[in-house]
């Protein structure tokens, strides 16, 4: 940033305020706040930072109609033209990285440096799928019937409803919009009411880049009410949802009458395994990277750690020291690594999980208490031993790492798989044969070996079991927004 005599942090905050807009987007029209609105606060201090419209069902219907009206022209827009518009959008996101990150850090609470990383990560999906759009193609094949040729054409599903969570306010938008645009779908976005301003800013930048009016719409309001309108509409042909498993079940049931195409990225209870031949320093460092992003509020962060008994003490000692050194604080404080929980409900859940673990034989080696009078902070915590049953079936969604000992590879795999969820898992070893055995044995959609970070634009992201279905990112991600039409040609 230019030397203006104002600190870089204050410049960033000013850039974020400039991007903060309190409107929905319906067919290119900015729908302002009316008589009904929802307040959005900063979880670091509880102060209101803005308001968003609490839309009526008719407003949501108008956004759906705008997407439906824009679909014919957008779906017929040449792929290279759609890709070019996506790249213009990506360039504007790059130009506004600091402001977007500051806005995100303010409404979400994640550290500012981490928020900057998310903006880059989010933009990678726009850039990746612009390339995919240019290479999208069908197939031709010879028919087993003499004299016939079969064409397989890939066509966009139709207008798509995209419901995004609060924990990654930018990336969970672009990971859905990127493939939708590449395929030729129009969209209606419903961001989380806790973190709507990053999404609104992204949509405004898309319109500035030249994305046609009606192609991208954004609605705000009460989640249940908006969701009911989106799921009931026959004009919406695809719904993508990231959130909890119970809400995912509800949305699936609501979509059944109209038989929408669905993709669901739901809850997880990710295990992390450290075998006795692992690089312990690496395992500790990667556990920290995987667990404490967004204060542990991610669906793929390690929810339970299993360490082979021979290295248990060494790992626990290293992890405790590393977690104790993590700085807790406001998003804009220097060197902060862990921010607040998103709301009071989230904080109470973390407290409940730690209390339950203590009652069931676990010991706190560091942390274990709420922090600060202002805000929703909980000290980064390590729990040792006890019962793992709660952590197999409930995401803590906070800065808490429970560590348990195991003896054999078979035991570790069994404990990892003894959950109704199967989104992500991690393991650390230097044995190649074990790598292949364990990777295949784990019942999860995403597996990381010797790493705590498992997502980028090229990775097929999604789960199995109660963690949902469908994939985001990667070459598989665009398939969620495409239908295959077969054309049989009888050649004389």
mmCIF file with all atom_site columns, C-alpha atoms in Angstrom, residues 180-312:
data_model
loop_
_atom_site.group_PDB
_atom_site.id
_atom_site.type_symbol
_atom_site.label_atom_id
_atom_site.label_alt_id
_atom_site.label_comp_id
_atom_site.label_asym_id
_atom_site.label_entity_id
_atom_site.label_seq_id
_atom_site.pdbx_PDB_ins_code
_atom_site.Cartn_x
_atom_site.Cartn_y
_atom_site.Cartn_z
_atom_site.occupancy
_atom_site.B_iso_or_equiv
_atom_site.pdbx_formal_charge
_atom_site.auth_seq_id
_atom_site.auth_comp_id
_atom_site.auth_asym_id
_atom_site.auth_atom_id
_atom_site.pdbx_PDB_model_num
ATOM 1   C CA . UNK A 1 180 ? -21.781 -23.072 -12.559 1.00 0.00 ? 180 UNK A CA 1
ATOM 2   C CA . UNK A 1 181 ? -20.608 -20.227 -14.826 1.00 0.00 ? 181 UNK A CA 1
ATOM 3   C CA . UNK A 1 182 ? -18.217 -22.486 -16.715 1.00 0.00 ? 182 UNK A CA 1
ATOM 4   C CA . UNK A 1 183 ? -21.090 -24.867 -17.454 1.00 0.00 ? 183 UNK A CA 1
ATOM 5   C CA . UNK A 1 184 ? -23.435 -22.055 -18.523 1.00 0.00 ? 184 UNK A CA 1
ATOM 6   C CA . UNK A 1 185 ? -25.734 -21.992 -15.480 1.00 0.00 ? 185 UNK A CA 1
ATOM 7   C CA . UNK A 1 186 ? -27.168 -18.853 -13.925 1.00 0.00 ? 186 UNK A CA 1
ATOM 8   C CA . UNK A 1 187 ? -27.199 -18.623 -10.130 1.00 0.00 ? 187 UNK A CA 1
ATOM 9   C CA . UNK A 1 188 ? -29.061 -17.395 -7.072  1.00 0.00 ? 188 UNK A CA 1
ATOM 10  C CA . UNK A 1 189 ? -26.676 -17.179 -4.116  1.00 0.00 ? 189 UNK A CA 1
ATOM 11  C CA . UNK A 1 190 ? -27.793 -17.344 -0.498  1.00 0.00 ? 190 UNK A CA 1
ATOM 12  C CA . UNK A 1 191 ? -24.851 -16.381 1.750   1.00 0.00 ? 191 UNK A CA 1
ATOM 13  C CA . UNK A 1 192 ? -24.880 -17.006 5.483   1.00 0.00 ? 192 UNK A CA 1
ATOM 14  C CA . UNK A 1 193 ? -26.539 -14.178 7.398   1.00 0.00 ? 193 UNK A CA 1
ATOM 15  C CA . UNK A 1 194 ? -23.505 -14.044 9.740   1.00 0.00 ? 194 UNK A CA 1
ATOM 16  C CA . UNK A 1 195 ? -21.101 -13.202 6.879   1.00 0.00 ? 195 UNK A CA 1
ATOM 17  C CA . UNK A 1 196 ? -23.001 -11.715 3.928   1.00 0.00 ? 196 UNK A CA 1
ATOM 18  C CA . UNK A 1 197 ? -20.851 -8.695  3.078   1.00 0.00 ? 197 UNK A CA 1
ATOM 19  C CA . UNK A 1 198 ? -17.950 -10.593 1.481   1.00 0.00 ? 198 UNK A CA 1
ATOM 20  C CA . UNK A 1 199 ? -20.420 -12.351 -0.808  1.00 0.00 ? 199 UNK A CA 1
ATOM 21  C CA . UNK A 1 200 ? -22.192 -9.096  -1.716  1.00 0.00 ? 200 UNK A CA 1
ATOM 22  C CA . UNK A 1 201 ? -18.833 -7.518  -2.578  1.00 0.00 ? 201 UNK A CA 1
ATOM 23  C CA . UNK A 1 202 ? -17.933 -10.469 -4.806  1.00 0.00 ? 202 UNK A CA 1
ATOM 24  C CA . UNK A 1 203 ? -21.245 -10.225 -6.660  1.00 0.00 ? 203 UNK A CA 1
ATOM 25  C CA . UNK A 1 204 ? -20.823 -6.470  -7.152  1.00 0.00 ? 204 UNK A CA 1
ATOM 26  C CA . UNK A 1 205 ? -17.359 -7.120  -8.632  1.00 0.00 ? 205 UNK A CA 1
ATOM 27  C CA . UNK A 1 206 ? -18.825 -9.774  -10.948 1.00 0.00 ? 206 UNK A CA 1
ATOM 28  C CA . UNK A 1 207 ? -21.328 -7.246  -12.290 1.00 0.00 ? 207 UNK A CA 1
ATOM 29  C CA . UNK A 1 208 ? -18.557 -4.674  -12.652 1.00 0.00 ? 208 UNK A CA 1
ATOM 30  C CA . UNK A 1 209 ? -16.598 -7.241  -14.676 1.00 0.00 ? 209 UNK A CA 1
ATOM 31  C CA . UNK A 1 210 ? -19.489 -7.532  -17.127 1.00 0.00 ? 210 UNK A CA 1
ATOM 32  C CA . UNK A 1 211 ? -21.298 -10.655 -15.962 1.00 0.00 ? 211 UNK A CA 1
ATOM 33  C CA . UNK A 1 212 ? -24.771 -10.007 -17.414 1.00 0.00 ? 212 UNK A CA 1
ATOM 34  C CA . UNK A 1 213 ? -27.619 -8.911  -15.178 1.00 0.00 ? 213 UNK A CA 1
ATOM 35  C CA . UNK A 1 214 ? -29.666 -11.853 -13.964 1.00 0.00 ? 214 UNK A CA 1
ATOM 36  C CA . UNK A 1 215 ? -26.809 -14.310 -14.421 1.00 0.00 ? 215 UNK A CA 1
ATOM 37  C CA . UNK A 1 216 ? -25.678 -13.740 -10.830 1.00 0.00 ? 216 UNK A CA 1
ATOM 38  C CA . UNK A 1 217 ? -28.196 -12.921 -8.095  1.00 0.00 ? 217 UNK A CA 1
ATOM 39  C CA . UNK A 1 218 ? -27.846 -12.760 -4.319  1.00 0.00 ? 218 UNK A CA 1
ATOM 40  C CA . UNK A 1 219 ? -30.635 -12.996 -1.751  1.00 0.00 ? 219 UNK A CA 1
ATOM 41  C CA . UNK A 1 220 ? -30.478 -12.396 1.986   1.00 0.00 ? 220 UNK A CA 1
ATOM 42  C CA . UNK A 1 221 ? -32.858 -13.225 4.792   1.00 0.00 ? 221 UNK A CA 1
ATOM 43  C CA . UNK A 1 222 ? -33.824 -15.882 7.277   1.00 0.00 ? 222 UNK A CA 1
ATOM 44  C CA . UNK A 1 223 ? -32.228 -19.190 6.203   1.00 0.00 ? 223 UNK A CA 1
ATOM 45  C CA . UNK A 1 224 ? -35.332 -21.349 6.528   1.00 0.00 ? 224 UNK A CA 1
ATOM 46  C CA . UNK A 1 225 ? -37.654 -18.932 4.762   1.00 0.00 ? 225 UNK A CA 1
ATOM 47  C CA . UNK A 1 226 ? -35.303 -18.287 1.849   1.00 0.00 ? 226 UNK A CA 1
ATOM 48  C CA . UNK A 1 227 ? -34.456 -21.975 1.572   1.00 0.00 ? 227 UNK A CA 1
ATOM 49  C CA . UNK A 1 228 ? -38.112 -22.940 1.297   1.00 0.00 ? 228 UNK A CA 1
ATOM 50  C CA . UNK A 1 229 ? -38.635 -20.591 -1.660  1.00 0.00 ? 229 UNK A CA 1
ATOM 51  C CA . UNK A 1 230 ? -35.505 -21.812 -3.452  1.00 0.00 ? 230 UNK A CA 1
ATOM 52  C CA . UNK A 1 231 ? -36.267 -25.489 -2.971  1.00 0.00 ? 231 UNK A CA 1
ATOM 53  C CA . UNK A 1 232 ? -39.947 -25.173 -3.928  1.00 0.00 ? 232 UNK A CA 1
ATOM 54  C CA . UNK A 1 233 ? -39.363 -23.352 -7.210  1.00 0.00 ? 233 UNK A CA 1
ATOM 55  C CA . UNK A 1 234 ? -39.542 -25.509 -10.353 1.00 0.00 ? 234 UNK A CA 1
ATOM 56  C CA . UNK A 1 235 ? -37.367 -22.903 -12.093 1.00 0.00 ? 235 UNK A CA 1
ATOM 57  C CA . UNK A 1 236 ? -34.388 -23.861 -9.937  1.00 0.00 ? 236 UNK A CA 1
ATOM 58  C CA . UNK A 1 237 ? -32.947 -27.043 -11.443 1.00 0.00 ? 237 UNK A CA 1
ATOM 59  C CA . UNK A 1 238 ? -29.873 -27.450 -9.249  1.00 0.00 ? 238 UNK A CA 1
ATOM 60  C CA . UNK A 1 239 ? -29.152 -26.861 -5.560  1.00 0.00 ? 239 UNK A CA 1
ATOM 61  C CA . UNK A 1 240 ? -25.690 -26.885 -4.016  1.00 0.00 ? 240 UNK A CA 1
ATOM 62  C CA . UNK A 1 241 ? -25.482 -26.675 -0.239  1.00 0.00 ? 241 UNK A CA 1
ATOM 63  C CA . UNK A 1 242 ? -22.596 -26.527 2.215   1.00 0.00 ? 242 UNK A CA 1
ATOM 64  C CA . UNK A 1 243 ? -23.597 -26.809 5.859   1.00 0.00 ? 243 UNK A CA 1
ATOM 65  C CA . UNK A 1 244 ? -24.796 -29.175 8.537   1.00 0.00 ? 244 UNK A CA 1
ATOM 66  C CA . UNK A 1 245 ? -26.128 -32.658 7.884   1.00 0.00 ? 245 UNK A CA 1
ATOM 67  C CA . UNK A 1 246 ? -29.547 -32.002 9.532   1.00 0.00 ? 246 UNK A CA 1
ATOM 68  C CA . UNK A 1 247 ? -30.128 -28.946 7.341   1.00 0.00 ? 247 UNK A CA 1
ATOM 69  C CA . UNK A 1 248 ? -28.953 -30.914 4.307   1.00 0.00 ? 248 UNK A CA 1
ATOM 70  C CA . UNK A 1 249 ? -31.570 -33.583 4.985   1.00 0.00 ? 249 UNK A CA 1
ATOM 71  C CA . UNK A 1 250 ? -34.269 -30.920 5.223   1.00 0.00 ? 250 UNK A CA 1
ATOM 72  C CA . UNK A 1 251 ? -33.251 -29.330 1.937   1.00 0.00 ? 251 UNK A CA 1
ATOM 73  C CA . UNK A 1 252 ? -33.171 -32.727 0.204   1.00 0.00 ? 252 UNK A CA 1
ATOM 74  C CA . UNK A 1 253 ? -36.726 -33.444 1.334   1.00 0.00 ? 253 UNK A CA 1
ATOM 75  C CA . UNK A 1 254 ? -37.882 -30.024 0.158   1.00 0.00 ? 254 UNK A CA 1
ATOM 76  C CA . UNK A 1 255 ? -36.262 -30.562 -3.255  1.00 0.00 ? 255 UNK A CA 1
ATOM 77  C CA . UNK A 1 256 ? -37.850 -33.989 -3.784  1.00 0.00 ? 256 UNK A CA 1
ATOM 78  C CA . UNK A 1 257 ? -41.113 -32.777 -5.405  1.00 0.00 ? 257 UNK A CA 1
ATOM 79  C CA . UNK A 1 258 ? -39.198 -30.964 -8.161  1.00 0.00 ? 258 UNK A CA 1
ATOM 80  C CA . UNK A 1 259 ? -36.414 -33.569 -8.456  1.00 0.00 ? 259 UNK A CA 1
ATOM 81  C CA . UNK A 1 260 ? -33.596 -31.049 -8.468  1.00 0.00 ? 260 UNK A CA 1
ATOM 82  C CA . UNK A 1 261 ? -29.997 -32.017 -9.097  1.00 0.00 ? 261 UNK A CA 1
ATOM 83  C CA . UNK A 1 262 ? -28.311 -31.914 -5.686  1.00 0.00 ? 262 UNK A CA 1
ATOM 84  C CA . UNK A 1 263 ? -24.811 -31.694 -4.281  1.00 0.00 ? 263 UNK A CA 1
ATOM 85  C CA . UNK A 1 264 ? -24.357 -31.677 -0.520  1.00 0.00 ? 264 UNK A CA 1
ATOM 86  C CA . UNK A 1 265 ? -21.126 -30.918 1.350   1.00 0.00 ? 265 UNK A CA 1
ATOM 87  C CA . UNK A 1 266 ? -22.171 -31.644 4.911   1.00 0.00 ? 266 UNK A CA 1
ATOM 88  C CA . UNK A 1 267 ? -20.671 -32.189 8.353   1.00 0.00 ? 267 UNK A CA 1
ATOM 89  C CA . UNK A 1 268 ? -17.538 -34.096 9.232   1.00 0.00 ? 268 UNK A CA 1
ATOM 90  C CA . UNK A 1 269 ? -15.664 -35.544 12.179  1.00 0.00 ? 269 UNK A CA 1
ATOM 91  C CA . UNK A 1 270 ? -12.244 -35.811 10.593  1.00 0.00 ? 270 UNK A CA 1
ATOM 92  C CA . UNK A 1 271 ? -9.692  -38.169 12.159  1.00 0.00 ? 271 UNK A CA 1
ATOM 93  C CA . UNK A 1 272 ? -5.944  -37.590 12.049  1.00 0.00 ? 272 UNK A CA 1
ATOM 94  C CA . UNK A 1 273 ? -3.591  -40.532 12.609  1.00 0.00 ? 273 UNK A CA 1
ATOM 95  C CA . UNK A 1 274 ? 0.098   -40.397 13.563  1.00 0.00 ? 274 UNK A CA 1
ATOM 96  C CA . UNK A 1 275 ? 1.899   -43.719 13.084  1.00 0.00 ? 275 UNK A CA 1
ATOM 97  C CA . UNK A 1 276 ? 5.084   -44.578 14.966  1.00 0.00 ? 276 UNK A CA 1
ATOM 98  C CA . UNK A 1 277 ? 7.293   -44.127 11.881  1.00 0.00 ? 277 UNK A CA 1
ATOM 99  C CA . UNK A 1 278 ? 6.005   -40.598 11.201  1.00 0.00 ? 278 UNK A CA 1
ATOM 100 C CA . UNK A 1 279 ? 8.039   -37.409 11.222  1.00 0.00 ? 279 UNK A CA 1
ATOM 101 C CA . UNK A 1 280 ? 6.700   -36.070 14.535  1.00 0.00 ? 280 UNK A CA 1
ATOM 102 C CA . UNK A 1 281 ? 7.727   -32.457 13.953  1.00 0.00 ? 281 UNK A CA 1
ATOM 103 C CA . UNK A 1 282 ? 5.967   -32.513 10.595  1.00 0.00 ? 282 UNK A CA 1
ATOM 104 C CA . UNK A 1 283 ? 2.878   -34.167 12.101  1.00 0.00 ? 283 UNK A CA 1
ATOM 105 C CA . UNK A 1 284 ? 2.638   -31.496 14.808  1.00 0.00 ? 284 UNK A CA 1
ATOM 106 C CA . UNK A 1 285 ? 3.116   -28.634 12.356  1.00 0.00 ? 285 UNK A CA 1
ATOM 107 C CA . UNK A 1 286 ? 0.553   -30.001 9.911   1.00 0.00 ? 286 UNK A CA 1
ATOM 108 C CA . UNK A 1 287 ? -1.935  -30.710 12.701  1.00 0.00 ? 287 UNK A CA 1
ATOM 109 C CA . UNK A 1 288 ? -1.715  -27.036 13.635  1.00 0.00 ? 288 UNK A CA 1
ATOM 110 C CA . UNK A 1 289 ? -2.249  -25.968 10.007  1.00 0.00 ? 289 UNK A CA 1
ATOM 111 C CA . UNK A 1 290 ? -5.213  -28.249 9.545   1.00 0.00 ? 290 UNK A CA 1
ATOM 112 C CA . UNK A 1 291 ? -6.879  -27.683 12.899  1.00 0.00 ? 291 UNK A CA 1
ATOM 113 C CA . UNK A 1 292 ? -6.615  -23.993 13.689  1.00 0.00 ? 292 UNK A CA 1
ATOM 114 C CA . UNK A 1 293 ? -7.621  -22.353 10.424  1.00 0.00 ? 293 UNK A CA 1
ATOM 115 C CA . UNK A 1 294 ? -10.666 -20.192 11.118  1.00 0.00 ? 294 UNK A CA 1
ATOM 116 C CA . UNK A 1 295 ? -10.318 -21.050 14.828  1.00 0.00 ? 295 UNK A CA 1
ATOM 117 C CA . UNK A 1 296 ? -11.074 -24.714 14.129  1.00 0.00 ? 296 UNK A CA 1
ATOM 118 C CA . UNK A 1 297 ? -14.361 -23.844 12.449  1.00 0.00 ? 297 UNK A CA 1
ATOM 119 C CA . UNK A 1 298 ? -13.938 -25.889 9.279   1.00 0.00 ? 298 UNK A CA 1
ATOM 120 C CA . UNK A 1 299 ? -15.685 -29.062 8.196   1.00 0.00 ? 299 UNK A CA 1
ATOM 121 C CA . UNK A 1 300 ? -12.400 -30.769 7.289   1.00 0.00 ? 300 UNK A CA 1
ATOM 122 C CA . UNK A 1 301 ? -10.264 -29.810 10.289  1.00 0.00 ? 301 UNK A CA 1
ATOM 123 C CA . UNK A 1 302 ? -9.057  -32.707 12.484  1.00 0.00 ? 302 UNK A CA 1
ATOM 124 C CA . UNK A 1 303 ? -11.768 -33.379 15.058  1.00 0.00 ? 303 UNK A CA 1
ATOM 125 C CA . UNK A 1 304 ? -9.928  -36.278 16.754  1.00 0.00 ? 304 UNK A CA 1
ATOM 126 C CA . UNK A 1 305 ? -6.285  -37.324 16.703  1.00 0.00 ? 305 UNK A CA 1
ATOM 127 C CA . UNK A 1 306 ? -5.048  -40.919 17.122  1.00 0.00 ? 306 UNK A CA 1
ATOM 128 C CA . UNK A 1 307 ? -1.341  -41.410 17.900  1.00 0.00 ? 307 UNK A CA 1
ATOM 129 C CA . UNK A 1 308 ? 0.464   -44.749 18.018  1.00 0.00 ? 308 UNK A CA 1
ATOM 130 C CA . UNK A 1 309 ? 1.517   -45.446 21.577  1.00 0.00 ? 309 UNK A CA 1
ATOM 131 C CA . UNK A 1 310 ? 5.266   -45.489 20.919  1.00 0.00 ? 310 UNK A CA 1
ATOM 132 C CA . UNK A 1 311 ? 5.268   -41.814 19.838  1.00 0.00 ? 311 UNK A CA 1
ATOM 133 C CA . UNK A 1 312 ? 2.255   -40.619 21.814  1.00 0.00 ? 312 UNK A CA 1
#
